[in-house]
Amino acid sequence: MELIRKVEGFSPLNDIRLLEKAKKLAPALYHETVKPSGCFKLTDNNGQGREDLACGTELLSLGKGDGICLDFGTHLVGRLTLGLSSTGSHPDAPVHLRLRFAETFKEISEDIETYDGWISTGWIQEEYVHVDALPCTLALPRRYAFRYVKIDVLATSAKFRL
């Protein structure tokens, strides 16, 4: 019994009719720049509380061990771009960041180190990034589905803040 049939001479990448049909059926993509509607810090280790911050994101100052959560107010799918700069002395070391993306508050507040579920941890939307030069625009190449973005500063020099 034959499970797979091979069609001789067929190549979907070279079939002009299929390519034209696919182009006509492709949905229109809408692009929009969205800024966070708020920011907060998690207030306890079990992720139940949050402290809303009254500052705008362009005024945040973070050092080693600091973290912040950005709330975009609605569910989004797209790419994240951050404008980063420094305060204090000149940056004399790279910045090491952990970025976590989440669709719900519970998801952003959970400790993923203790996750033991049946879905692969590869699905957790998390990035570790080293930034060598400041100021810069950090544009992540992957698409994410999120409402919240948690930014943890894992390392900076003691001479400057991000």
C-alpha positions as a Markdown table, in Angstrom:
| # | Residue | x | y | z |
|---|---|---|---|---|
| 1 | Met | 0.0 | 0.0 | 0.0 |
| 2 | Glu | 1.5 | 3.3 | -1.1 |
| 3 | Leu | 1.2 | 6.1 | 1.6 |
| 4 | Ile | 2.8 | 8.9 | -0.3 |
| 5 | Arg | 2.4 | 9.7 | -4.0 |
| 6 | Lys | 4.9 | 11.7 | -5.9 |
| 7 | Val | 3.6 | 13.9 | -8.7 |
| 8 | Glu | 6.3 | 14.0 | -11.4 |
| 9 | Gly | 7.3 | 17.4 | -12.5 |
| 10 | Phe | 5.3 | 19.3 | -9.9 |
| 11 | Ser | 6.9 | 22.1 | -8.0 |
| 12 | Pro | 4.7 | 24.5 | -6.0 |
| 13 | Leu | 7.4 | 27.2 | -6.1 |
| 14 | Asn | 7.4 | 27.2 | -9.9 |
| 15 | Asp | 3.6 | 27.0 | -10.5 |
| 16 | Ile | 2.7 | 30.5 | -11.6 |
| 17 | Arg | -1.1 | 29.8 | -11.2 |
| 18 | Leu | -0.7 | 28.8 | -7.6 |
| 19 | Leu | 1.5 | 31.7 | -6.8 |
| 20 | Glu | -0.9 | 34.2 | -8.3 |
| 21 | Lys | -3.9 | 32.6 | -6.5 |
| 22 | Ala | -2.0 | 32.7 | -3.2 |
| 23 | Lys | -1.2 | 36.4 | -3.7 |
| 24 | Lys | -4.8 | 37.2 | -4.3 |
| 25 | Leu | -5.9 | 35.3 | -1.2 |
| 26 | Ala | -3.3 | 36.9 | 1.1 |
| 27 | Pro | -4.9 | 39.1 | 3.7 |
| 28 | Ala | -4.0 | 42.8 | 4.1 |
| 29 | Leu | -1.6 | 43.4 | 6.9 |
| 30 | Tyr | -2.1 | 46.5 | 9.1 |
| 31 | His | 0.9 | 48.1 | 10.7 |
| 32 | Glu | 0.6 | 50.4 | 13.6 |
| 33 | Thr | 3.1 | 51.7 | 16.2 |
| 34 | Val | 1.8 | 51.1 | 19.7 |
| 35 | Lys | 3.3 | 52.5 | 22.9 |
| 36 | Pro | 2.7 | 51.1 | 26.4 |
| 37 | Ser | -0.3 | 52.5 | 28.2 |
| 38 | Gly | 1.2 | 51.9 | 31.6 |
| 39 | Cys | 4.1 | 50.4 | 33.5 |
| 40 | Phe | 4.3 | 48.6 | 36.8 |
| 41 | Lys | 6.6 | 46.6 | 39.1 |
| 42 | Leu | 5.7 | 43.2 | 40.6 |
| 43 | Thr | 5.5 | 43.7 | 44.4 |
| 44 | Asp | 5.9 | 40.1 | 45.7 |
| 45 | Asn | 7.6 | 36.9 | 44.8 |
| 46 | Asn | 4.4 | 34.9 | 44.2 |
| 47 | Gly | 3.2 | 37.4 | 41.5 |
| 48 | Gln | 0.0 | 38.4 | 43.1 |
| 49 | Gly | 0.6 | 42.1 | 43.4 |
| 50 | Arg | 1.7 | 45.0 | 41.3 |
| 51 | Glu | 2.7 | 48.6 | 41.9 |
| 52 | Asp | 1.6 | 50.9 | 39.1 |
| 53 | Leu | 4.2 | 53.6 | 38.3 |
| 54 | Ala | 3.2 | 57.1 | 37.3 |
| 55 | Cys | 6.2 | 57.7 | 35.1 |
| 56 | Gly | 6.3 | 57.6 | 31.3 |
| 57 | Thr | 8.5 | 54.9 | 29.8 |
| 58 | Glu | 10.9 | 57.5 | 28.5 |
| 59 | Leu | 11.8 | 58.4 | 32.1 |
| 60 | Leu | 12.6 | 55.0 | 33.4 |
| 61 | Ser | 16.0 | 54.5 | 34.9 |
| 62 | Leu | 17.1 | 50.9 | 35.5 |
| 63 | Gly | 20.2 | 49.3 | 37.0 |
| 64 | Lys | 21.4 | 45.8 | 37.6 |
| 65 | Gly | 18.7 | 43.8 | 39.3 |
| 66 | Asp | 15.9 | 46.2 | 38.4 |
| 67 | Gly | 12.8 | 45.1 | 36.5 |
| 68 | Ile | 9.8 | 46.7 | 35.0 |
| 69 | Cys | 6.6 | 45.5 | 33.3 |
| 70 | Leu | 5.1 | 47.4 | 30.4 |
| 71 | Asp | 1.4 | 47.1 | 29.8 |
| 72 | Phe | 0.2 | 47.8 | 26.3 |
| 73 | Gly | -3.5 | 47.8 | 27.3 |
| 74 | Thr | -4.6 | 45.4 | 24.6 |
| 75 | His | -3.5 | 42.1 | 23.0 |
| 76 | Leu | -0.9 | 42.7 | 20.2 |
| 77 | Val | 1.0 | 40.6 | 17.7 |
| 78 | Gly | 4.1 | 42.1 | 16.3 |
| 79 | Arg | 7.7 | 43.0 | 16.8 |
| 80 | Leu | 9.2 | 45.0 | 19.7 |
| 81 | Thr | 11.5 | 47.9 | 19.3 |
| 82 | Leu | 13.0 | 49.7 | 22.3 |
| 83 | Gly | 14.9 | 53.0 | 22.4 |
| 84 | Leu | 17.7 | 52.6 | 24.9 |
| 85 | Ser | 20.1 | 55.1 | 26.4 |
| 86 | Ser | 22.2 | 55.6 | 29.5 |
| 87 | Thr | 22.4 | 58.0 | 32.4 |
| 88 | Gly | 25.4 | 58.6 | 34.7 |
| 89 | Ser | 28.9 | 57.9 | 33.5 |
| 90 | His | 29.6 | 56.6 | 30.0 |
| 91 | Pro | 28.6 | 52.9 | 29.4 |
| 92 | Asp | 31.8 | 50.9 | 30.1 |
| 93 | Ala | 30.2 | 47.5 | 29.9 |
| 94 | Pro | 27.4 | 45.7 | 27.9 |
| 95 | Val | 23.9 | 45.7 | 29.2 |
| 96 | His | 22.4 | 42.2 | 29.7 |
| 97 | Leu | 18.6 | 42.1 | 29.5 |
| 98 | Arg | 15.9 | 39.4 | 29.8 |
| 99 | Leu | 12.6 | 40.2 | 28.0 |
| 100 | Arg | 9.5 | 38.2 | 28.7 |
| 101 | Phe | 6.3 | 38.5 | 26.7 |
| 102 | Ala | 2.9 | 37.5 | 28.1 |
| 103 | Glu | -0.7 | 37.7 | 27.2 |
| 104 | Thr | -2.1 | 37.7 | 30.7 |
| 105 | Phe | -1.1 | 39.2 | 34.1 |
| 106 | Lys | -0.8 | 35.7 | 35.6 |
| 107 | Glu | 1.5 | 34.6 | 32.8 |
| 108 | Ile | 3.9 | 37.6 | 33.3 |
| 109 | Ser | 3.9 | 37.1 | 37.1 |
| 110 | Glu | 4.6 | 33.4 | 37.2 |
| 111 | Asp | 8.1 | 32.0 | 37.9 |
| 112 | Ile | 9.0 | 30.2 | 34.7 |
| 113 | Glu | 12.0 | 28.5 | 36.3 |
| 114 | Thr | 9.6 | 26.2 | 38.2 |
| 115 | Tyr | 7.3 | 25.4 | 35.2 |
| 116 | Asp | 6.6 | 21.7 | 34.9 |
| 117 | Gly | 3.7 | 21.5 | 32.4 |
| 118 | Trp | 3.0 | 19.4 | 29.4 |
| 119 | Ile | 3.6 | 22.2 | 26.9 |
| 120 | Ser | 7.2 | 22.6 | 25.9 |
| 121 | Thr | 9.0 | 25.5 | 27.6 |
| 122 | Gly | 10.2 | 26.4 | 24.1 |
| 123 | Trp | 6.8 | 28.2 | 23.7 |
| 124 | Ile | 7.6 | 30.6 | 26.5 |
| 125 | Gln | 8.3 | 33.9 | 24.8 |
| 126 | Glu | 11.5 | 35.0 | 26.4 |
| 127 | Glu | 14.7 | 36.6 | 25.0 |
| 128 | Tyr | 18.1 | 37.2 | 26.5 |
| 129 | Val | 19.9 | 40.2 | 24.9 |
| 130 | His | 23.3 | 41.8 | 25.2 |
| 131 | Val | 23.5 | 45.5 | 24.2 |
| 132 | Asp | 27.0 | 46.5 | 23.5 |
| 133 | Ala | 26.6 | 50.2 | 22.6 |
| 134 | Leu | 24.3 | 52.9 | 23.9 |
| 135 | Pro | 22.3 | 54.8 | 22.9 |
| 136 | Cys | 20.7 | 52.4 | 20.5 |
| 137 | Thr | 17.4 | 51.2 | 19.0 |
| 138 | Leu | 16.9 | 47.5 | 20.0 |
| 139 | Ala | 14.7 | 45.9 | 17.4 |
| 140 | Leu | 13.9 | 42.2 | 18.1 |
| 141 | Pro | 13.6 | 40.1 | 14.9 |
| 142 | Arg | 10.8 | 37.7 | 16.1 |
| 143 | Arg | 7.1 | 38.3 | 16.2 |
| 144 | Tyr | 5.4 | 38.0 | 19.6 |
| 145 | Ala | 1.8 | 37.7 | 20.9 |
| 146 | Phe | 1.5 | 39.8 | 24.0 |
| 147 | Arg | -0.1 | 42.5 | 26.2 |
| 148 | Tyr | 2.7 | 42.7 | 28.7 |
| 149 | Val | 6.5 | 42.9 | 28.4 |
| 150 | Lys | 8.7 | 42.3 | 31.4 |
| 151 | Ile | 12.2 | 43.8 | 31.2 |
| 152 | Asp | 14.8 | 42.6 | 33.7 |
| 153 | Val | 18.2 | 44.2 | 33.8 |
| 154 | Leu | 20.5 | 41.3 | 34.5 |
| 155 | Ala | 23.8 | 43.2 | 34.3 |
| 156 | Thr | 25.2 | 46.7 | 33.8 |
| 157 | Ser | 28.2 | 48.5 | 35.1 |
| 158 | Ala | 27.8 | 50.3 | 38.4 |
| 159 | Lys | 28.9 | 53.5 | 36.6 |
| 160 | Phe | 25.7 | 54.0 | 34.6 |
| 161 | Arg | 22.0 | 53.2 | 34.5 |
| 162 | Leu | 19.9 | 52.2 | 31.5 |
